[in-house]
Short mmCIF file of C-alpha atoms in Angstrom, two decimals:
data_model
loop_
_atom_site.label_atom_id
_atom_site.label_comp_id
_atom_site.label_asym_id
_atom_site.label_seq_id
_atom_site.Cartn_x
_atom_site.Cartn_y
_atom_site.Cartn_z
CA THR A 1 0.00 0.00 0.00
CA ASP A 2 2.97 2.40 0.36
CA ILE A 3 6.68 2.66 -0.39
CA PHE A 4 9.53 4.84 0.91
CA VAL A 5 13.18 5.12 -0.18
CA ASP A 6 15.66 6.61 2.31
CA LYS A 7 18.92 8.50 1.69
CA SER A 8 20.86 5.22 1.62
CA ASP A 9 18.48 3.88 -1.06
CA ARG A 10 16.99 1.33 1.31
CA ILE A 11 13.42 0.52 0.32
CA PHE A 12 10.62 0.34 2.89
CA VAL A 13 7.42 -1.37 1.72
CA LEU A 14 4.19 -1.29 3.68
CA ASP A 15 2.45 -4.58 2.90
CA GLY A 16 -0.96 -3.56 4.19
CA GLY A 17 -2.68 -6.76 3.12
CA ASN A 18 -0.32 -8.89 5.21
CA SER A 19 0.11 -6.35 8.05
CA ARG A 20 3.88 -6.11 7.80
CA ILE A 21 6.77 -3.93 6.67
CA LEU A 22 9.56 -5.18 4.43
CA ILE A 23 12.96 -3.49 4.30
CA LEU A 24 15.06 -4.05 1.17
CA ASP A 25 18.64 -3.00 0.45
CA LYS A 26 19.70 -1.17 -2.72
CA GLU A 27 20.11 -4.55 -4.45
CA TYR A 28 16.43 -5.26 -3.71
CA LYS A 29 17.23 -8.07 -1.25
CA CYS A 30 14.98 -8.32 1.78
CA ILE A 31 17.04 -7.57 4.90
CA LYS A 32 14.26 -7.38 7.49
CA ILE A 33 10.54 -8.02 7.96
CA LEU A 34 8.60 -6.29 10.72
CA GLU A 35 5.39 -8.12 11.63
CA GLU A 36 5.26 -7.64 15.41
CA PHE A 37 6.03 -4.55 17.45
CA THR A 38 6.76 -4.12 21.15
CA TYR A 39 5.36 -1.32 23.29
CA LYS A 40 5.85 -1.38 27.09
CA GLU A 41 6.22 -5.18 27.04
CA GLU A 42 3.04 -5.51 25.00
CA THR A 43 3.06 -7.06 21.53
CA LEU A 44 1.34 -5.02 18.84
CA THR A 45 0.40 -5.86 15.26
CA LEU A 46 -0.88 -3.79 12.36
CA ALA A 47 -4.48 -4.12 11.26
CA ALA A 48 -5.01 -5.25 7.69
CA GLY A 49 -5.20 -2.26 5.39
CA ALA A 50 -2.57 0.04 6.89
CA GLN A 51 -2.03 2.71 4.25
CA GLY A 52 0.95 4.96 4.97
CA LEU A 53 4.51 5.01 6.22
CA PHE A 54 7.35 7.50 6.51
CA PHE A 55 10.99 7.00 7.50
CA ARG A 56 12.92 9.80 9.18
CA ASP A 57 16.64 9.45 8.44
CA SER A 58 17.84 11.80 11.16
CA ASN A 59 16.74 9.49 13.99
CA GLN A 60 16.19 6.25 12.02
CA THR A 61 12.51 6.17 12.96
CA LEU A 62 9.51 4.69 11.17
CA TYR A 63 6.07 6.31 11.29
CA ILE A 64 3.24 3.94 10.35
CA ALA A 65 -0.35 4.98 9.65
CA ASP A 66 -2.19 1.99 11.17
CA THR A 67 -5.41 3.06 9.50
CA GLU A 68 -7.95 0.52 10.75
CA ASN A 69 -6.59 0.71 14.33
CA ASN A 70 -7.09 4.50 14.23
CA ARG A 71 -3.52 5.27 15.26
CA ILE A 72 0.03 6.08 14.21
CA LEU A 73 2.92 3.95 15.48
CA VAL A 74 6.39 5.44 15.92
CA THR A 75 9.01 2.69 15.99
CA ASP A 76 12.68 1.92 15.45
CA LEU A 77 13.89 -0.62 12.89
CA ASP A 78 13.78 -3.43 15.47
CA GLY A 79 10.07 -2.98 16.10
CA ASN A 80 10.39 -1.14 19.44
CA VAL A 81 7.52 1.34 19.56
CA SER A 82 8.36 4.60 21.31
CA ARG A 83 5.01 6.36 20.85
CA ILE A 84 1.43 5.61 19.84
CA HIS A 85 -0.54 8.55 18.45
CA GLU A 86 -4.30 8.18 18.55
CA LYS A 87 -6.75 10.95 17.58
CA PRO A 88 -5.64 14.27 19.09
CA VAL A 89 -8.10 16.01 21.39
CA ASP A 90 -8.93 19.57 20.38
CA GLU A 91 -12.01 21.76 20.11
CA LEU A 92 -11.40 22.09 16.35
CA LEU A 93 -11.71 18.31 15.90
CA ASP A 94 -15.22 16.90 16.08
CA PRO A 95 -15.12 13.94 18.52
CA LYS A 96 -17.79 12.24 16.42
CA ASP A 97 -15.53 12.10 13.35
CA GLU A 98 -13.67 8.82 13.05
CA TYR A 99 -9.87 9.07 12.91
CA LYS A 100 -8.51 7.11 9.96
CA PRO A 101 -4.89 8.16 9.28
CA LYS A 102 -4.05 7.35 5.66
CA LYS A 103 -0.81 9.09 4.68
CA ILE A 104 1.87 10.69 6.84
CA ILE A 105 4.99 12.78 6.39
CA VAL A 106 7.26 14.23 9.09
CA ASP A 107 9.22 17.48 8.82
CA ASN A 108 12.69 18.31 10.13
CA MET A 109 11.21 19.42 13.48
CA GLY A 110 9.44 16.09 14.03
CA ILE A 111 5.97 17.51 13.33
CA MET A 112 3.63 15.05 11.63
CA TYR A 113 1.40 15.97 8.69
CA VAL A 114 -1.43 13.44 8.62
CA THR A 115 -4.23 12.98 6.10
CA SER A 116 -7.30 11.27 7.49
CA ALA A 117 -10.30 9.88 5.64
CA GLN A 118 -13.21 12.31 5.27
CA ILE A 119 -11.25 15.31 6.58
CA ASN A 120 -11.02 17.83 3.74
CA THR A 121 -9.84 20.89 5.68
CA GLY A 122 -6.18 20.04 5.11
CA ALA A 123 -3.61 17.78 6.72
CA LEU A 124 -3.59 17.52 10.50
CA LEU A 125 -0.48 19.00 12.13
CA VAL A 126 0.47 16.96 15.19
CA ASP A 127 3.61 17.32 17.32
CA SER A 128 5.56 14.54 19.07
CA ALA A 129 3.39 14.92 22.21
CA ASN A 130 0.24 14.35 20.11
CA ASN A 131 -0.85 17.97 20.42
CA PHE A 132 -3.00 19.19 17.54
CA LEU A 133 -1.38 22.29 16.00
CA GLY A 134 -3.99 23.04 13.36
CA PHE A 135 -4.91 22.22 9.77
CA TYR A 136 -2.38 22.62 6.97
CA GLY A 137 -2.78 23.46 3.30
CA VAL A 138 -6.48 23.10 2.59
CA ASN A 139 -7.29 22.84 -1.12
CA LYS A 140 -8.75 26.07 -2.47
CA ILE A 141 -11.93 26.23 -4.53
CA LYS A 142 -11.56 27.79 -7.99
CA ALA A 143 -13.42 31.10 -8.24
CA SER A 144 -15.40 30.12 -11.34
CA ALA A 145 -18.54 31.89 -12.59
CA GLU A 146 -20.64 29.03 -11.18
CA VAL A 147 -19.06 29.34 -7.73
CA LEU A 148 -19.40 33.14 -7.66
CA ALA A 149 -23.05 32.96 -8.72
CA GLU A 150 -23.83 30.39 -6.03
CA TYR A 151 -22.02 32.51 -3.45
CA PHE A 152 -24.15 35.53 -4.41
CA TRP A 153 -27.45 33.65 -4.20
CA ARG A 154 -26.56 32.08 -0.86
CA SER A 155 -25.72 35.50 0.55
CA ILE A 156 -29.33 36.67 -0.01
CA MET A 157 -31.20 33.41 0.69
CA THR A 158 -32.55 32.38 4.07
CA ASP A 159 -30.99 29.58 6.14
CA ALA A 160 -33.88 27.31 5.20
CA GLN A 161 -33.34 27.97 1.50
CA ASN A 162 -29.59 27.42 1.81
CA ALA A 163 -30.23 24.11 3.55
CA GLN A 164 -32.25 22.93 0.53
CA SER A 165 -29.53 23.81 -1.98
CA GLU A 166 -28.02 20.74 -3.64
CA MET A 167 -24.87 22.50 -4.83
CA SER A 168 -21.74 21.83 -2.80
CA PHE A 169 -18.32 23.41 -3.13
CA GLN A 170 -16.40 21.47 -0.52
CA PRO A 171 -12.61 21.31 -0.92
CA VAL A 172 -11.13 17.97 -1.99
CA GLU A 173 -8.91 16.21 0.55
CA PHE A 174 -5.24 15.54 -0.19
CA TYR A 175 -4.66 12.01 -1.43
CA ASN A 176 -0.92 11.93 -0.82
CA MET A 177 1.98 14.15 0.26
CA PHE A 178 5.75 14.35 -0.15
CA TRP A 179 8.30 16.06 2.11
CA SER A 180 11.25 17.46 0.13
CA GLU A 181 14.75 18.27 1.30
CA ASP A 182 14.15 21.96 0.57
CA ARG A 183 11.44 21.84 3.26
CA PHE A 184 8.44 22.20 1.00
CA VAL A 185 5.42 19.91 1.08
CA TYR A 186 4.15 18.65 -2.27
CA ALA A 187 0.62 17.25 -2.35
CA VAL A 188 -1.78 15.74 -4.87
CA SER A 189 -5.54 15.31 -4.86
CA PRO A 190 -8.01 13.85 -7.37
CA ILE A 191 -8.60 15.96 -10.47
CA ASN A 192 -11.62 18.17 -9.87
CA ASP A 193 -12.73 21.11 -12.01
CA LYS A 194 -13.78 23.01 -8.87
CA VAL A 195 -10.34 22.83 -7.23
CA ALA A 196 -7.80 25.56 -7.98
CA SER A 197 -5.01 23.00 -8.46
CA SER A 198 -4.69 19.26 -7.90
CA VAL A 199 -0.90 19.53 -7.55
CA VAL A 200 0.46 22.00 -4.99
CA LYS A 201 3.81 23.00 -3.50
CA LEU A 202 3.20 24.30 0.00
CA ASN A 203 5.44 26.47 2.18
CA ALA A 204 5.54 26.50 5.98
CA LEU A 205 2.33 28.54 6.11
CA GLY A 206 0.48 26.06 3.90
CA ASN A 207 0.32 28.43 0.92
CA ASP A 208 0.78 27.14 -2.62
CA VAL A 209 4.02 28.59 -4.02
CA SER A 210 4.18 26.59 -7.27
CA PRO A 211 5.87 28.67 -10.01
CA ASN A 212 3.14 27.60 -12.43
CA THR A 213 -0.10 25.66 -12.23
CA ILE A 214 -0.03 22.07 -13.45
CA GLU A 215 -3.27 21.83 -15.40
CA PHE A 216 -5.11 18.85 -16.81
CA SER A 217 -7.46 20.44 -19.32
CA LYS A 218 -10.12 18.52 -21.26
CA ASP A 219 -7.99 18.69 -24.42
CA PHE A 220 -4.98 17.37 -22.50
CA LEU A 221 -6.96 14.45 -21.09
CA LYS A 222 -8.48 13.75 -24.51
CA SER A 223 -5.01 13.39 -26.02
CA PHE A 224 -4.35 10.54 -23.57
CA HIS A 225 -7.74 8.88 -24.23
CA TYR A 226 -9.07 9.28 -20.70
CA SER A 227 -12.57 7.84 -20.44
CA SER A 228 -12.87 8.65 -16.73
CA ALA A 229 -11.55 11.26 -14.35
CA MET A 230 -7.85 11.23 -13.54
CA MET A 231 -6.89 9.84 -10.13
CA LEU A 232 -3.55 11.23 -8.98
CA VAL A 233 -2.45 8.97 -6.11
CA ASP A 234 1.16 9.94 -5.38
CA ILE A 235 3.94 12.43 -6.02
CA THR A 236 7.72 12.36 -5.66
CA VAL A 237 10.40 15.00 -6.19
CA ASP A 238 14.08 14.22 -6.85
CA ASP A 239 17.26 16.17 -6.09
CA ASP A 240 16.93 18.25 -9.28
CA GLY A 241 13.43 19.36 -8.33
CA ALA A 242 11.81 17.20 -11.02
CA ILE A 243 8.23 16.32 -10.06
CA THR A 244 6.76 12.93 -10.97
CA LEU A 245 3.03 12.25 -10.60
CA LEU A 246 1.38 8.83 -10.59
CA GLU A 247 -2.06 8.43 -12.17
CA MET A 248 -3.78 5.22 -11.12
CA HIS A 249 -6.45 4.58 -13.76
CA THR A 250 -4.09 4.42 -16.75
CA GLY A 251 -0.84 3.71 -14.90
CA ARG A 252 0.85 6.74 -16.45
CA LEU A 253 3.59 8.80 -14.85
CA PHE A 254 3.75 12.52 -15.64
CA GLN A 255 7.12 14.17 -15.06
CA TYR A 256 7.62 17.95 -14.79
CA ASP A 257 10.64 20.15 -14.19
CA SER A 258 10.91 22.49 -11.21
CA GLU A 259 9.08 25.19 -13.21
CA CYS A 260 6.15 22.81 -13.80
CA ASN A 261 6.89 22.31 -17.51
CA LEU A 262 5.89 18.85 -18.74
CA LEU A 263 9.00 16.80 -19.57
CA ALA A 264 7.68 13.33 -20.27
CA VAL A 265 4.76 10.91 -19.93
CA PHE A 266 5.49 7.21 -19.59
CA GLY A 267 4.09 3.98 -18.15
CA GLY A 268 0.65 2.49 -18.82
CA THR A 269 -1.63 -0.38 -17.91
CA GLY A 270 -1.00 -4.02 -18.79
CA TYR A 271 0.70 -7.17 -17.58
CA GLN A 272 4.02 -6.81 -19.40
CA LYS A 273 7.18 -5.41 -17.84
CA GLY A 274 7.02 -1.65 -17.36
CA SER A 275 3.23 -1.46 -17.17
CA PHE A 276 0.88 -1.63 -14.22
CA ARG A 277 -2.53 -2.79 -13.03
CA THR A 278 -3.20 -0.81 -9.84
CA PRO A 279 -0.23 1.46 -9.13
CA VAL A 280 -0.60 3.06 -5.70
CA SER A 281 2.73 4.66 -4.77
CA ILE A 282 5.99 5.98 -6.24
CA GLU A 283 9.39 6.99 -4.90
CA SER A 284 12.72 8.06 -6.40
CA ASP A 285 16.27 7.30 -5.23
CA SER A 286 19.63 9.08 -5.32
CA GLU A 287 20.27 7.86 -8.89
CA LYS A 288 16.88 9.22 -10.04
CA ASN A 289 15.43 5.77 -10.54
CA ILE A 290 11.67 5.68 -10.02
CA TYR A 291 10.00 2.92 -8.01
CA VAL A 292 6.36 2.12 -8.77
CA LEU A 293 4.43 -0.01 -6.28
CA ASP A 294 1.59 -2.05 -7.82
CA ALA A 295 -1.05 -3.31 -5.38
CA GLU A 296 -2.63 -5.76 -7.86
CA LYS A 297 0.49 -7.26 -9.43
CA ASN A 298 2.28 -7.22 -6.03
CA THR A 299 5.40 -5.81 -7.64
CA ILE A 300 7.87 -2.97 -7.44
CA THR A 301 8.87 -1.78 -10.89
CA VAL A 302 12.19 0.08 -11.06
CA MET A 303 12.46 2.54 -13.95
CA GLU A 304 15.80 4.11 -14.81
CA GLN A 305 16.46 7.11 -17.04
CA THR A 306 17.16 6.57 -20.70
CA PHE A 307 19.84 8.59 -22.47
CA TYR A 308 17.03 10.62 -24.00
CA GLY A 309 15.64 11.37 -20.57
CA GLN A 310 19.08 12.25 -19.22
CA MET A 311 19.60 14.81 -21.99
CA ILE A 312 16.24 16.45 -21.24
CA ARG A 313 17.03 16.64 -17.53
CA THR A 314 20.61 17.86 -18.17
CA ALA A 315 19.43 20.66 -20.44
CA ASN A 316 16.80 21.74 -17.92
CA ARG A 317 19.25 21.68 -15.03
CA LEU A 318 21.82 23.76 -16.91
CA TYR A 319 19.24 26.35 -17.88
CA ASN A 320 17.82 26.59 -14.35
CA ASP A 321 21.38 27.07 -13.04
CA GLY A 322 21.83 30.04 -15.37
CA LEU A 323 24.16 28.19 -17.76
CA TYR A 324 22.16 29.15 -20.85
CA LEU A 325 24.86 28.66 -23.47
CA GLU A 326 25.79 25.26 -22.04
CA SER A 327 22.14 24.10 -22.24
CA ILE A 328 21.99 24.48 -26.03
CA GLU A 329 24.06 21.38 -26.84
CA PRO A 330 21.93 18.89 -24.81
CA TRP A 331 18.76 20.46 -26.25
CA GLN A 332 20.15 19.90 -29.74
CA GLU A 333 20.84 16.27 -28.82
CA VAL A 334 17.22 15.91 -27.66
CA LEU A 335 15.95 17.34 -30.97
CA ARG A 336 18.24 14.98 -32.90
CA MET A 337 16.40 12.07 -31.23
CA ASN A 338 12.93 13.63 -31.30
CA ALA A 339 12.26 16.57 -33.62
CA ASN A 340 8.69 16.85 -32.25
CA TYR A 341 9.71 17.57 -28.65
CA THR A 342 8.34 21.11 -28.32
CA GLN A 343 9.84 21.75 -24.89
CA ALA A 344 13.32 21.47 -26.43
CA TYR A 345 12.50 24.27 -28.90
CA VAL A 346 11.22 26.39 -26.01
CA GLY A 347 14.40 25.63 -24.04
CA MET A 348 16.55 26.64 -27.01
CA GLY A 349 14.50 29.82 -27.43
CA LYS A 350 14.96 30.76 -23.78
CA ALA A 351 18.70 30.14 -24.03
CA TYR A 352 19.05 32.43 -27.07
CA MET A 353 16.75 35.02 -25.50
CA SER A 354 18.93 35.14 -22.38
CA MET A 355 21.89 35.94 -24.65
CA GLY A 356 20.00 38.77 -26.39
CA GLU A 357 19.52 36.93 -29.71
CA TYR A 358 15.80 37.71 -29.90
CA GLU A 359 15.19 36.87 -33.59
CA THR A 360 16.68 33.39 -33.19
CA ALA A 361 14.73 32.97 -29.97
CA MET A 362 11.48 33.86 -31.80
CA GLU A 363 12.16 31.17 -34.41
CA TYR A 364 12.53 28.51 -31.72
CA PHE A 365 9.51 29.73 -29.75
CA GLU A 366 7.42 29.47 -32.91
CA LEU A 367 8.60 25.88 -33.41
CA GLY A 368 7.84 25.22 -29.75
CA GLN A 369 4.34 26.72 -30.13
CA SER A 370 4.90 29.03 -27.16
CA LYS A 371 2.93 32.20 -27.90
CA THR A 372 3.75 33.84 -24.56
CA ASP A 373 7.52 33.42 -24.94
CA TYR A 374 7.32 34.48 -28.60
CA GLY A 375 5.51 37.67 -27.58
CA GLU A 376 8.11 38.47 -24.92
CA ALA A 377 10.97 37.96 -27.37
CA LYS A 378 9.24 40.13 -29.96
CA ALA A 379 8.70 42.88 -27.37
CA GLN A 380 12.41 42.78 -26.48
CA LEU A 381 13.36 42.96 -30.17
CA ARG A 382 11.00 45.91 -30.72
CA GLU A 383 12.47 47.73 -27.74
CA GLU A 384 15.98 47.08 -28.98
#
């Protein structure tokens, strides 16, 4: 049900169906299985269906979302439980609401960010003493014409009339989260046309600071033959800031650079190697390999970068580091392998634009079908 890769490239797998945790080394050999845990001389086990785990490298501690037991276990790698976190008590938390922790991440201060079933007001912030610190990063509703109209009518209707209204604009709960080394929280939620963004990068205040919005328009979904709504179930970010999203229904992985530009789409459904049936979680390691956990095939698929992928990532990294001239050669190598890769033309255009060669930049932006960048280059040329 969940997977985590630590800084040493050890792999932690939460086998929710068998109520255990498997620890694999970087060669994918099983080095330990945790099925029983000890807490104050009492033996504990996980309930079937545990859904989330997180490993904190700094103190070599595992956090397990024991969903059906309504608790979070904090344990070392020998199964010695140091703390059990049940539902925090606070006036902001309705005691009638059942506590079902699903996914968990832990920041550098030891504060837990917990998503719980049917709580859509953001992740629960809980400290090591199980004190509730508040909600974090609630999904915002898009201010569409439909939402604004409904807001207007509700402002002038009576309470009885409002109670009869069938329209609901409740925020969508986070499905999964990722804690990055730069101390940002990345989160995904199911695609919903009423939500401002299904992919967010949150700062310490819980505000979305993504440089651009990752959008899944109807035309975009149509190009990938989606017959049903997309279901984003996990997100991972590597050392270069590249974002990889996992979509469950079609088994596709969408990879973006740190500026939220789409780099590649790969994966798919099927039984052959490299395809999936019910992918539920992804992680990346220090070598930028991507691990995909499949709950139906009971497999971990390891995907490594191709030379083509390496050139795309190299060109992006050089440009983001301000090495514009140096990024041209890898972009040219990408175009040699795929003349239809529009992002390479845009990258080339940005490189030439940074060097003041606006006419050349305009040519590449036109090939890359980037009207905004073309307009900016043309404005610079006109001013010159």
